[in-house]
Tab-separated table of C-alpha atoms in Angstrom:
chain	number	residue	atom	x	y	z
A	1216	MET	CA	138.485	131.135	352.886
A	1217	CYS	CA	138.427	133.123	349.024
A	1218	ASN	CA	141.563	133.900	347.052
A	1219	ILE	CA	142.059	136.959	345.654
A	1220	ASN	CA	144.252	138.120	342.920
A	1221	ARG	CA	146.939	141.211	343.515
A	1222	LYS	CA	147.484	142.307	340.430
A	1223	LYS	CA	151.991	143.231	339.947
A	1224	SER	CA	153.170	147.397	339.890
A	1225	GLY	CA	156.418	148.410	338.932
A	1226	PHE	CA	158.517	147.738	335.757
A	1227	THR	CA	160.282	143.777	335.455
A	1228	LEU	CA	164.165	144.282	335.656
A	1229	ILE	CA	163.460	143.478	331.896
A	1230	GLU	CA	161.200	146.114	330.935
A	1231	LEU	CA	164.005	148.458	333.460
A	1232	ILE	CA	166.928	147.107	330.699
A	1233	VAL	CA	164.737	147.856	327.951
A	1234	VAL	CA	163.506	151.251	328.994
A	1235	ILE	CA	167.154	152.129	329.792
A	1236	ALA	CA	168.863	150.858	326.304
A	1237	ILE	CA	165.845	153.328	324.448
A	1238	LEU	CA	166.438	156.123	326.384
A	1239	GLY	CA	170.522	155.621	325.269
A	1240	ILE	CA	168.944	155.190	322.435
A	1241	LEU	CA	168.036	158.498	322.052
A	1242	ALA	CA	170.780	160.059	323.308
A	1243	LEU	CA	172.627	158.954	321.021
A	1244	PHE	CA	170.631	161.366	318.719
A	1245	LEU	CA	169.398	164.384	321.581
A	1246	VAL	CA	172.408	165.396	322.937
A	1247	PRO	CA	174.317	165.828	320.406
A	1248	SER	CA	171.472	167.685	318.838
A	1249	PHE	CA	170.818	169.880	321.182
A	1250	LEU	CA	175.275	170.625	322.087
A	1251	GLY	CA	174.767	171.667	318.663
A	1252	TYR	CA	171.490	174.565	319.168
A	1253	ALA	CA	173.719	175.611	322.175
A	1254	LYS	CA	176.913	176.255	320.621
A	1255	ASP	CA	175.316	177.916	317.688
A	1256	ALA	CA	172.707	180.279	320.081
A	1257	LYS	CA	176.534	181.648	321.634
A	1258	GLU	CA	178.256	181.590	318.114
A	1259	ALA	CA	174.531	183.993	317.565
A	1260	VAL	CA	174.590	185.568	321.021
A	1261	CYS	CA	179.102	186.694	320.290
A	1262	ARG	CA	177.857	187.955	317.042
A	1263	ALA	CA	175.191	190.381	317.704
A	1264	ASN	CA	177.780	192.079	320.567
A	1265	MET	CA	180.204	192.464	317.381
A	1266	THR	CA	177.766	194.076	315.551
A	1267	ASN	CA	176.415	195.386	318.384
A	1268	ILE	CA	180.476	196.950	319.275
A	1269	VAL	CA	180.758	197.714	315.528
A	1270	ARG	CA	177.164	200.252	314.980
A	1271	GLU	CA	178.691	201.463	318.491
A	1272	TYR	CA	181.829	202.900	317.623
A	1273	GLU	CA	180.751	203.938	313.970
A	1274	ALA	CA	178.236	206.407	315.062
A	1275	SER	CA	180.353	207.784	318.111
A	1276	ALA	CA	183.155	208.412	315.031
A	1277	ALA	CA	180.765	209.971	313.067
A	1278	HIS	CA	179.881	212.488	315.497
A	1279	ASN	CA	183.222	213.026	317.251
A	1280	SER	CA	185.683	212.523	314.322
A	1281	PRO	CA	188.332	211.419	315.880
A	1282	ALA	CA	191.661	213.168	314.870
A	1283	SER	CA	194.030	210.274	315.072
A	1284	MET	CA	193.853	206.349	315.945
A	1285	GLN	CA	194.850	206.838	319.419
A	1286	ASP	CA	191.150	209.367	319.952
A	1287	ALA	CA	190.092	206.100	318.385
A	1288	ASN	CA	191.825	203.501	321.002
A	1289	LYS	CA	189.985	206.000	323.395
A	1290	LEU	CA	186.915	205.751	321.997
A	1291	LEU	CA	186.726	202.281	321.672
A	1292	ALA	CA	188.416	201.253	324.683
A	1293	ALA	CA	185.351	204.072	326.142
A	1294	ILE	CA	182.443	201.233	324.345
A	1295	TYR	CA	184.022	198.091	326.212
A	1296	ALA	CA	184.078	199.339	329.244
A	1297	SER	CA	180.295	200.119	328.674
A	1298	HIS	CA	180.132	196.727	328.467
A	1299	LYS	CA	182.698	195.395	331.320
A	1300	ALA	CA	184.856	193.860	329.293
A	1301	GLU	CA	189.097	193.273	329.773
A	1302	ASN	CA	191.425	195.110	327.996
A	1303	LYS	CA	194.451	192.915	326.717
A	1304	ASP	CA	197.348	194.782	327.527
A	1305	GLY	CA	199.721	194.950	325.353
A	1306	SER	CA	198.284	193.373	322.478
A	1307	THR	CA	199.696	195.492	319.111
A	1308	PHE	CA	198.268	192.751	316.549
A	1309	TYR	CA	195.349	195.270	316.089
A	1310	THR	CA	194.572	198.383	315.245
A	1311	GLY	CA	191.515	198.697	317.663
A	1312	GLY	CA	193.500	196.423	320.617
A	1313	SER	CA	192.007	193.277	322.012
A	1314	TYR	CA	189.220	192.958	324.436
A	1315	SER	CA	188.072	189.395	326.173
A	1316	GLY	CA	184.813	189.251	328.589
A	1317	ILE	CA	181.949	189.561	325.989
A	1318	CYS	CA	182.320	186.134	324.111
A	1319	SER	CA	180.457	183.797	326.412
A	1320	GLU	CA	183.139	181.378	325.101
A	1321	ASP	CA	185.984	182.984	325.802
A	1322	GLY	CA	186.799	184.434	323.057
A	1323	ILE	CA	188.817	187.795	322.796
A	1324	TYR	CA	187.688	190.476	320.805
A	1325	GLY	CA	190.141	191.665	318.197
A	1326	ASN	CA	190.011	195.149	316.160
A	1327	MET	CA	190.427	197.072	312.946
A	1328	ILE	CA	190.192	200.723	312.649
A	1329	SER	CA	190.360	201.914	309.249
A	1330	ASP	CA	192.659	204.183	308.085
A	1331	ASP	CA	189.897	207.787	308.597
A	1332	PHE	CA	189.229	205.450	311.636
A	1333	ALA	CA	185.013	205.827	310.414
A	1334	VAL	CA	184.982	201.890	310.691
A	1335	LEU	CA	185.502	199.426	312.916
A	1336	THR	CA	186.128	195.800	312.093
A	1337	ILE	CA	185.544	193.097	314.983
A	1338	ARG	CA	187.448	189.261	314.606
A	1339	CYS	CA	186.276	187.062	317.963
A	1340	THR	CA	189.294	184.213	319.114
A	1341	ILE	CA	186.490	182.074	318.286
A	1342	HIS	CA	183.523	182.688	316.102
A	1343	GLY	CA	185.480	184.596	313.364
A	1344	ASP	CA	184.198	187.875	311.736
A	1345	GLY	CA	181.682	190.013	313.301
A	1346	ILE	CA	178.713	190.041	310.189
A	1347	ILE	CA	177.539	192.658	308.193
A	1348	ASP	CA	174.470	192.340	307.306
A	1349	ILE	CA	173.561	192.530	304.202
A	1350	LYS	CA	171.832	196.032	303.880
A	1351	GLU	CA	175.621	197.011	305.486
A	1352	LEU	CA	177.239	195.152	302.968
A	1353	LYS	CA	175.708	196.744	300.303
A	1354	GLU	CA	176.239	200.836	300.887
A	1355	ARG	CA	179.613	199.124	301.384
A	1356	LEU	CA	180.103	197.922	298.547
A	1357	GLU	CA	177.990	200.925	296.701
A	1358	ALA	CA	180.688	203.068	298.319
A	1359	ILE	CA	183.991	201.815	296.570
A	1360	ASN	CA	185.184	204.650	293.446
A	1361	PHE	CA	187.382	203.639	291.339
A	1362	ASP	CA	188.146	207.725	291.101
A	1363	ASP	CA	192.330	207.436	292.008
A	1364	ILE	CA	192.685	204.809	289.279
A	1365	LYS	CA	190.792	207.330	286.835
A	1366	GLN	CA	193.212	210.140	287.795
A	1367	ALA	CA	196.693	207.683	287.102
A	1368	ASN	CA	194.959	206.047	283.710
A	1369	ALA	CA	192.704	207.576	281.792
A	1370	ASN	CA	191.860	205.064	279.437
A	1371	PHE	CA	190.570	202.928	283.049
A	1372	ARG	CA	186.076	203.392	281.927
A	1373	TYR	CA	184.953	202.615	284.769
A	1374	LYS	CA	183.352	204.274	288.531
A	1375	ASP	CA	182.967	202.308	290.491
A	1376	LEU	CA	181.858	197.813	291.092
A	1377	ASN	CA	178.270	199.085	289.432
A	1378	GLU	CA	179.847	200.556	285.977
A	1379	TYR	CA	182.574	196.986	285.866
A	1380	PHE	CA	179.057	194.426	286.221
A	1381	GLN	CA	176.555	196.279	283.747
A	1382	GLN	CA	179.591	195.273	281.032
A	1383	PRO	CA	178.353	191.941	279.803
A	1384	GLN	CA	182.251	190.133	279.866
A	1385	ASN	CA	181.997	190.980	282.994
A	1386	ARG	CA	180.248	188.224	285.152
A	1387	SER	CA	182.819	188.672	288.299
A	1388	LEU	CA	185.468	189.664	289.905
A	1389	ASP	CA	188.439	188.160	291.942
A	1390	SER	CA	190.702	188.204	294.422
A	1391	GLU	CA	193.583	185.831	292.899
A	1392	ALA	CA	192.995	187.523	289.388
A	1393	ILE	CA	196.138	188.223	287.396
A	1394	SER	CA	195.641	191.665	285.638
A	1395	THR	CA	197.085	191.277	282.264
A	1396	ASP	CA	198.104	195.343	282.619
A	1397	PRO	CA	199.738	195.991	285.927
A	1398	LYS	CA	200.030	199.276	284.516
A	1399	ALA	CA	196.581	199.945	283.981
A	1400	TYR	CA	195.625	200.089	287.923
A	1401	GLY	CA	198.519	202.620	289.249
A	1402	ASP	CA	199.626	201.556	292.492
A	1403	TYR	CA	197.371	198.347	293.213
A	1404	GLY	CA	198.949	196.426	289.720
A	1405	SER	CA	195.447	194.595	289.357
A	1406	LEU	CA	191.576	195.702	289.723
A	1407	ALA	CA	191.365	192.751	292.374
A	1408	ASN	CA	194.704	194.386	294.767
A	1409	ALA	CA	192.666	198.123	294.184
A	1410	VAL	CA	189.290	196.145	295.704
A	1411	THR	CA	190.471	194.693	298.432
A	1412	ALA	CA	192.255	197.568	299.441
A	1413	LYS	CA	188.512	198.922	299.164
A	1414	LEU	CA	186.890	196.473	300.637
A	1415	LYS	CA	189.448	196.526	303.593
A	1416	ALA	CA	189.179	200.904	303.736
A	1417	GLN	CA	185.255	199.975	303.950
A	1418	GLY	CA	185.994	197.449	307.000
A	1419	ILE	CA	186.048	193.905	305.275
A	1420	ASP	CA	189.525	192.727	306.084
A	1421	THR	CA	190.264	190.353	303.390
A	1422	THR	CA	193.850	189.264	305.079
A	1423	GLY	CA	194.299	185.839	305.018
A	1424	ARG	CA	190.665	185.249	302.990
A	1425	SER	CA	189.591	185.117	299.480
A	1426	TRP	CA	186.544	186.909	298.044
A	1427	ARG	CA	184.642	186.236	294.509
A	1428	MET	CA	182.287	188.456	293.110
A	1429	TYR	CA	179.053	187.419	291.466
A	1430	ARG	CA	176.705	189.191	289.390
A	1431	ALA	CA	174.059	187.975	289.966
A	1432	LYS	CA	170.979	186.915	287.879
A	1433	ASP	CA	168.958	189.026	286.948
A	1434	ASP	CA	172.227	191.510	286.357
A	1435	SER	CA	170.911	194.614	288.666
A	1436	GLU	CA	173.089	193.600	291.790
A	1437	TYR	CA	176.594	191.257	292.368
A	1438	ASN	CA	176.977	188.809	295.701
A	1439	LEU	CA	179.956	187.967	297.623
A	1440	PHE	CA	181.138	184.246	298.109
A	1441	LEU	CA	184.549	184.944	301.279
A	1442	THR	CA	186.390	182.143	302.252
A	1443	ASP	CA	187.563	181.435	305.780
A	1444	THR	CA	191.035	181.126	304.116
A	1445	LYS	CA	193.389	182.248	301.353
A	1446	ILE	CA	192.709	180.151	298.795
A	1447	THR	CA	195.033	177.956	296.519
A	1448	LEU	CA	195.453	175.795	293.810
A	1449	GLU	CA	196.435	173.507	295.682
A	1450	ASP	CA	192.815	173.538	296.904
A	1451	ALA	CA	191.450	173.400	293.672
A	1452	ASN	CA	193.548	170.327	292.190
A	1453	SER	CA	192.657	168.061	295.557
A	1454	ASN	CA	189.490	168.995	295.398
A	1455	THR	CA	189.289	170.250	298.738
A	1456	TRP	CA	186.142	171.506	300.178
A	1457	ILE	CA	186.728	175.925	301.844
A	1458	THR	CA	185.066	177.187	304.540
A	1459	CYS	CA	182.688	180.467	303.107
A	1460	THR	CA	179.878	182.948	303.983
A	1461	LYS	CA	177.838	183.377	300.996
A	1462	TYR	CA	176.361	187.475	300.631
A	1463	GLU	CA	173.303	187.655	298.393
A	1464	VAL	CA	172.523	191.115	297.783
A	1465	ASN	CA	169.329	190.418	296.025
A	1466	GLU	CA	167.966	188.108	298.295
A	1467	LYS	CA	168.898	189.698	301.736
A	1468	LYS	CA	170.436	186.429	303.035
A	1469	VAL	CA	174.087	185.457	304.558
A	1470	ILE	CA	174.027	181.952	303.872
A	1471	TYR	CA	177.081	179.648	306.269
A	1472	GLY	CA	178.481	176.891	304.019
A	1473	LYS	CA	181.663	175.677	301.425
A	1474	VAL	CA	182.718	175.497	298.147
A	1475	GLN	CA	185.078	174.302	296.276
A	1476	VAL	CA	188.429	175.716	294.277
A	1477	SER	CA	188.825	175.995	290.276
A	1478	ILE	CA	191.531	177.763	288.075
A	1479	SER	CA	191.340	180.196	285.790
A	1480	SER	CA	194.759	181.738	283.939
A	1481	VAL	CA	195.677	184.591	282.099
A	1482	GLY	CA	198.281	183.606	279.800
A	1483	ASP	CA	200.473	181.064	281.177
A	1484	LYS	CA	199.907	181.401	284.674
A	1485	LYS	CA	196.945	180.268	286.242
A	1486	TYR	CA	196.015	181.283	289.604
A	1487	PRO	CA	192.685	179.788	292.475
A	1488	VAL	CA	188.928	181.436	292.279
A	1489	ILE	CA	186.528	179.978	294.543
A	1490	ASN	CA	184.091	178.064	292.755
A	1491	GLY	CA	180.391	180.067	293.670
A	1492	GLY	CA	178.718	177.234	291.394
A	1493	SER	CA	179.456	174.217	294.271
A	1494	PHE	CA	178.478	175.913	297.647
A	1495	LYS	CA	176.828	173.735	299.231
A	1496	ALA	CA	175.212	175.733	302.435
A	1497	ASP	CA	175.988	174.270	306.229
A	1498	ASN	CA	171.942	172.854	306.468
A	1499	ASN	CA	171.700	170.685	303.039
């Protein structure tokens, strides 16, 4: 007789336990990343949908020239119907109504139509505002002029934002800034209020949010910081980090991140300002 050595096949119990443990450790790292990527992808699709609807509406409004808010709403309703969205009847919070059925995470789209019916802004209850791309932002900022302020005050010397930022002393402009001379800006009361109103007319609604414009390094452009919430003096005192979107006009970038809040003052009055130098991108 001869002895035959048989090779063992398969895993031992200890080897199986080791493999399962390794897989478990890998899952701890990989699953959150995968879920994060999936969530980011859904948000990107949602924002792309909002952008497409905005472009469709504004192109149709330019061609059809709605004469009333009712006409504008009919035009918008037809566009949403083509996307198979559901009209949320009874919603009066937004001038353009609310619609569901487009966001993959069941967000509801609230629609704000400008007073001249030409500009649409969409806010998703899950993903926030539809993001204006950097080219659009530049065009809309350049469309802001101060003709009405100059008519109310002959001493006001800036015709638009470009002229304002061309002055060496004007490095930034803040949404919360207090005017030293409220009468100089007519019914607006301050240049900050004027720009806020004109941003809204251009489809950039900053209600419940704060913004700051900085002159860019080469002095030829200005960049915009836009927070998700209204900043306060308490934010500055507590060193709170605020969610913020940074629009870099020169480099044609839209960057998501967080900023801290600083304190500025006019006489004995203090007000909060976005500290652009503290901005941290989300991927850093």
